Amino acid sequence: MLVRRIARPLLASSFLYGGIDTLRNPQTRVPGAAPVVDTITQTADQQLPVQVPRDVEQWVRIDAGIKVGAGALFALGKFPRLSALALAGSIVPTTLAGHRFWEHEDPEERFGQLSNFLKNAGLLGGLLIAAVDTEGRPSVGYRAKRAARRAAESTEKTYDKAAKRAAKAQKKAAKQAKKAS
């Protein structure tokens, strides 16, 4: 559909631009990302058997790489549901790290951060819609149920045919046994 061909690149553009900019200069994002990375790594260290890297710049680069890769795939319409889901997962920590409006006392700065926070929330909403968009095709669940039902029907028909053949063969064998005796 034409709307998807236009909407996907528009939605992906901010992720592509932001990801490329961050890959070129990750140091600008490190101070804002540090509290979020610390929280995530502490939680992960408690729940996972392996130690998670604590290098904030590395996490910033990984996030930027996800934005560029998934943004490009989404803009091109390749794996749109998966790439939208990856972008949605990426925007949450970015928003929490970069737009902490609740920490600002200055009303103008607070308003600017709140505006960006809400903009990202809107992007997240669009990505979630895109992540569940089946483009008019039936969902995977529907297709799986349909395939299972068809397989069951086919198996039942095959079983009935085999049972009829077996009964016919049994009658034939009984006739031949009767003739032979």
mmCIF file of C-alpha atoms in Angstrom:
data_model
loop_
_atom_site.group_PDB
_atom_site.id
_atom_site.type_symbol
_atom_site.label_atom_id
_atom_site.label_comp_id
_atom_site.label_asym_id
_atom_site.label_seq_id
_atom_site.Cartn_x
_atom_site.Cartn_y
_atom_site.Cartn_z
ATOM 1 C CA MET A 1 0.000 0.000 0.000
ATOM 2 C CA LEU A 2 1.228 3.481 -0.843
ATOM 3 C CA VAL A 3 0.653 4.809 2.682
ATOM 4 C CA ARG A 4 3.071 2.254 4.155
ATOM 5 C CA ARG A 5 5.693 3.077 1.508
ATOM 6 C CA ILE A 6 5.540 6.722 2.528
ATOM 7 C CA ALA A 7 4.974 6.324 6.281
ATOM 8 C CA ARG A 8 7.755 3.833 7.009
ATOM 9 C CA PRO A 9 10.629 6.004 5.733
ATOM 10 C CA LEU A 10 9.143 9.026 7.495
ATOM 11 C CA LEU A 11 8.919 7.142 10.776
ATOM 12 C CA ALA A 12 12.407 5.681 10.327
ATOM 13 C CA SER A 13 14.061 8.990 9.408
ATOM 14 C CA SER A 14 14.535 10.259 12.966
ATOM 15 C CA PHE A 15 16.057 6.928 14.007
ATOM 16 C CA LEU A 16 18.424 6.876 11.038
ATOM 17 C CA TYR A 17 19.534 10.475 11.559
ATOM 18 C CA GLY A 18 19.904 10.110 15.317
ATOM 19 C CA GLY A 19 21.711 6.773 15.017
ATOM 20 C CA ILE A 20 24.205 8.031 12.446
ATOM 21 C CA ASP A 21 24.819 11.197 14.458
ATOM 22 C CA THR A 22 25.391 9.143 17.603
ATOM 23 C CA LEU A 23 27.762 6.730 15.851
ATOM 24 C CA ARG A 24 29.819 9.703 14.650
ATOM 25 C CA ASN A 25 29.926 11.368 18.053
ATOM 26 C CA PRO A 26 28.845 9.035 20.882
ATOM 27 C CA GLN A 27 30.487 11.099 23.632
ATOM 28 C CA THR A 28 27.644 13.627 23.547
ATOM 29 C CA ARG A 29 25.159 10.934 24.589
ATOM 30 C CA VAL A 30 27.278 9.216 27.275
ATOM 31 C CA PRO A 31 26.459 11.546 30.215
ATOM 32 C CA GLY A 32 22.708 11.201 29.701
ATOM 33 C CA ALA A 33 22.907 7.449 29.129
ATOM 34 C CA ALA A 34 25.050 6.716 32.193
ATOM 35 C CA PRO A 35 22.212 6.523 34.774
ATOM 36 C CA VAL A 36 20.093 4.269 32.556
ATOM 37 C CA VAL A 37 23.026 1.999 31.677
ATOM 38 C CA ASP A 38 23.964 1.733 35.360
ATOM 39 C CA THR A 39 20.423 0.720 36.295
ATOM 40 C CA ILE A 40 20.189 -1.822 33.474
ATOM 41 C CA THR A 41 23.609 -3.354 34.138
ATOM 42 C CA GLN A 42 22.981 -3.634 37.890
ATOM 43 C CA THR A 43 19.663 -5.373 37.280
ATOM 44 C CA ALA A 44 21.187 -7.642 34.626
ATOM 45 C CA ASP A 45 24.123 -8.568 36.866
ATOM 46 C CA GLN A 46 21.688 -9.667 39.589
ATOM 47 C CA GLN A 47 19.540 -11.756 37.246
ATOM 48 C CA LEU A 48 21.979 -13.130 34.673
ATOM 49 C CA PRO A 49 24.772 -15.656 35.240
ATOM 50 C CA VAL A 50 27.230 -13.561 33.181
ATOM 51 C CA GLN A 51 28.514 -10.078 33.852
ATOM 52 C CA VAL A 52 27.201 -7.390 31.516
ATOM 53 C CA PRO A 53 29.653 -4.781 30.158
ATOM 54 C CA ARG A 54 29.480 -1.446 31.971
ATOM 55 C CA ASP A 55 31.107 0.736 29.296
ATOM 56 C CA VAL A 56 28.458 3.401 28.680
ATOM 57 C CA GLU A 57 29.930 4.469 25.326
ATOM 58 C CA GLN A 58 29.732 0.882 24.099
ATOM 59 C CA TRP A 59 26.036 0.733 25.034
ATOM 60 C CA VAL A 60 25.441 4.062 23.290
ATOM 61 C CA ARG A 61 27.108 2.732 20.120
ATOM 62 C CA ILE A 62 25.104 -0.513 20.268
ATOM 63 C CA ASP A 63 21.875 1.460 20.601
ATOM 64 C CA ALA A 64 22.879 3.702 17.689
ATOM 65 C CA GLY A 65 23.726 0.657 15.564
ATOM 66 C CA ILE A 66 20.320 -0.844 16.302
ATOM 67 C CA LYS A 67 18.658 2.415 15.302
ATOM 68 C CA VAL A 68 20.573 2.608 12.010
ATOM 69 C CA GLY A 69 20.150 -1.064 11.103
ATOM 70 C CA ALA A 70 16.517 -1.442 12.124
ATOM 71 C CA GLY A 71 15.681 2.031 10.794
ATOM 72 C CA ALA A 72 17.100 1.185 7.366
ATOM 73 C CA LEU A 73 15.258 -2.141 7.258
ATOM 74 C CA PHE A 74 12.034 -0.487 8.364
ATOM 75 C CA ALA A 75 12.357 2.348 5.835
ATOM 76 C CA LEU A 76 12.905 -0.176 3.044
ATOM 77 C CA GLY A 77 9.996 -2.345 4.180
ATOM 78 C CA LYS A 78 12.246 -5.333 4.920
ATOM 79 C CA PHE A 79 11.181 -7.261 8.027
ATOM 80 C CA PRO A 80 8.944 -4.310 8.986
ATOM 81 C CA ARG A 81 7.362 -5.896 12.050
ATOM 82 C CA LEU A 82 10.667 -7.109 13.484
ATOM 83 C CA SER A 83 12.493 -3.856 12.725
ATOM 84 C CA ALA A 84 9.644 -1.802 14.243
ATOM 85 C CA LEU A 85 9.859 -3.942 17.373
ATOM 86 C CA ALA A 86 13.643 -3.425 17.557
ATOM 87 C CA LEU A 87 13.198 0.338 17.185
ATOM 88 C CA ALA A 88 10.488 0.315 19.851
ATOM 89 C CA GLY A 89 12.816 -1.523 22.224
ATOM 90 C CA SER A 90 15.569 0.955 21.433
ATOM 91 C CA ILE A 91 13.535 4.122 21.925
ATOM 92 C CA VAL A 92 12.561 3.355 25.518
ATOM 93 C CA PRO A 93 16.050 3.569 27.088
ATOM 94 C CA THR A 94 16.925 6.466 24.784
ATOM 95 C CA THR A 95 13.901 8.416 25.981
ATOM 96 C CA LEU A 96 14.569 7.617 29.620
ATOM 97 C CA ALA A 97 18.212 8.634 29.249
ATOM 98 C CA GLY A 98 17.876 11.700 27.064
ATOM 99 C CA HIS A 99 14.648 13.371 28.130
ATOM 100 C CA ARG A 100 14.526 13.245 31.917
ATOM 101 C CA PHE A 101 12.164 16.226 32.212
ATOM 102 C CA TRP A 102 11.431 15.476 35.867
ATOM 103 C CA GLU A 103 15.018 16.389 36.804
ATOM 104 C CA HIS A 104 14.881 19.960 35.428
ATOM 105 C CA GLU A 105 13.902 22.949 37.529
ATOM 106 C CA ASP A 106 13.972 25.583 34.756
ATOM 107 C CA PRO A 107 10.448 25.732 33.235
ATOM 108 C CA GLU A 108 11.733 26.257 29.681
ATOM 109 C CA GLU A 109 14.216 23.375 29.886
ATOM 110 C CA ARG A 110 11.590 21.190 31.531
ATOM 111 C CA PHE A 111 9.065 22.009 28.781
ATOM 112 C CA GLY A 112 11.624 21.212 26.061
ATOM 113 C CA GLN A 113 12.478 17.869 27.645
ATOM 114 C CA LEU A 114 8.805 17.060 28.213
ATOM 115 C CA SER A 115 8.045 17.858 24.560
ATOM 116 C CA ASN A 116 10.800 15.525 23.385
ATOM 117 C CA PHE A 117 9.681 12.856 25.847
ATOM 118 C CA LEU A 118 6.130 13.025 24.492
ATOM 119 C CA LYS A 119 7.403 13.061 20.886
ATOM 120 C CA ASN A 120 9.289 9.844 21.590
ATOM 121 C CA ALA A 121 6.206 8.387 23.260
ATOM 122 C CA GLY A 122 4.293 9.146 20.055
ATOM 123 C CA LEU A 123 7.030 7.498 17.980
ATOM 124 C CA LEU A 124 6.806 4.479 20.272
ATOM 125 C CA GLY A 125 3.062 4.312 19.682
ATOM 126 C CA GLY A 126 3.580 4.414 15.915
ATOM 127 C CA LEU A 127 6.221 1.706 16.129
ATOM 128 C CA LEU A 128 3.966 -0.520 18.207
ATOM 129 C CA ILE A 129 1.209 -0.145 15.623
ATOM 130 C CA ALA A 130 3.722 -0.973 12.881
ATOM 131 C CA ALA A 131 4.976 -3.977 14.852
ATOM 132 C CA VAL A 132 1.527 -5.576 14.827
ATOM 133 C CA ASP A 133 0.567 -4.470 11.294
ATOM 134 C CA THR A 134 -0.007 -7.578 9.192
ATOM 135 C CA GLU A 135 -0.600 -5.492 6.037
ATOM 136 C CA GLY A 136 -4.009 -7.040 5.571
ATOM 137 C CA ARG A 137 -2.681 -10.584 5.709
ATOM 138 C CA PRO A 138 -3.863 -12.940 8.413
ATOM 139 C CA SER A 139 -1.779 -13.082 11.567
ATOM 140 C CA VAL A 140 0.650 -15.888 12.307
ATOM 141 C CA GLY A 141 -1.709 -17.258 14.951
ATOM 142 C CA TYR A 142 -4.590 -17.411 12.480
ATOM 143 C CA ARG A 143 -2.428 -19.057 9.829
ATOM 144 C CA ALA A 144 -1.099 -21.606 12.342
ATOM 145 C CA LYS A 145 -4.618 -22.541 13.509
ATOM 146 C CA ARG A 146 -5.787 -22.807 9.909
ATOM 147 C CA ALA A 147 -2.811 -24.989 8.952
ATOM 148 C CA ALA A 148 -3.407 -27.228 11.977
ATOM 149 C CA ARG A 149 -7.100 -27.571 11.115
ATOM 150 C CA ARG A 150 -6.277 -28.427 7.486
ATOM 151 C CA ALA A 151 -3.652 -30.950 8.579
ATOM 152 C CA ALA A 152 -6.155 -32.582 10.936
ATOM 153 C CA GLU A 153 -8.790 -32.743 8.184
ATOM 154 C CA SER A 154 -6.275 -34.163 5.719
ATOM 155 C CA THR A 155 -5.103 -36.744 8.246
ATOM 156 C CA GLU A 156 -8.694 -37.721 8.971
ATOM 157 C CA LYS A 157 -9.458 -38.156 5.252
ATOM 158 C CA THR A 158 -6.290 -40.173 4.732
ATOM 159 C CA TYR A 159 -7.154 -42.344 7.734
ATOM 160 C CA ASP A 160 -10.684 -42.929 6.421
ATOM 161 C CA LYS A 161 -9.327 -43.910 2.993
ATOM 162 C CA ALA A 162 -6.775 -46.238 4.581
ATOM 163 C CA ALA A 163 -9.458 -47.803 6.781
ATOM 164 C CA LYS A 164 -11.681 -48.405 3.731
ATOM 165 C CA ARG A 165 -8.760 -49.942 1.822
ATOM 166 C CA ALA A 166 -7.888 -52.139 4.777
ATOM 167 C CA ALA A 167 -11.503 -53.308 5.102
ATOM 168 C CA LYS A 168 -11.637 -54.016 1.368
ATOM 169 C CA ALA A 169 -8.344 -55.906 1.516
ATOM 170 C CA GLN A 170 -9.587 -57.871 4.529
ATOM 171 C CA LYS A 171 -12.768 -58.883 2.685
ATOM 172 C CA LYS A 172 -10.729 -59.846 -0.350
ATOM 173 C CA ALA A 173 -8.357 -61.902 1.795
ATOM 174 C CA ALA A 174 -11.310 -63.582 3.515
ATOM 175 C CA LYS A 175 -12.820 -64.478 0.112
ATOM 176 C CA GLN A 176 -9.539 -65.890 -1.108
ATOM 177 C CA ALA A 177 -9.129 -67.878 2.102
ATOM 178 C CA LYS A 178 -12.653 -69.233 1.717
ATOM 179 C CA LYS A 179 -11.938 -70.205 -1.913
ATOM 180 C CA ALA A 180 -8.679 -71.870 -0.949
ATOM 181 C CA SER A 181 -10.339 -74.014 1.704
#
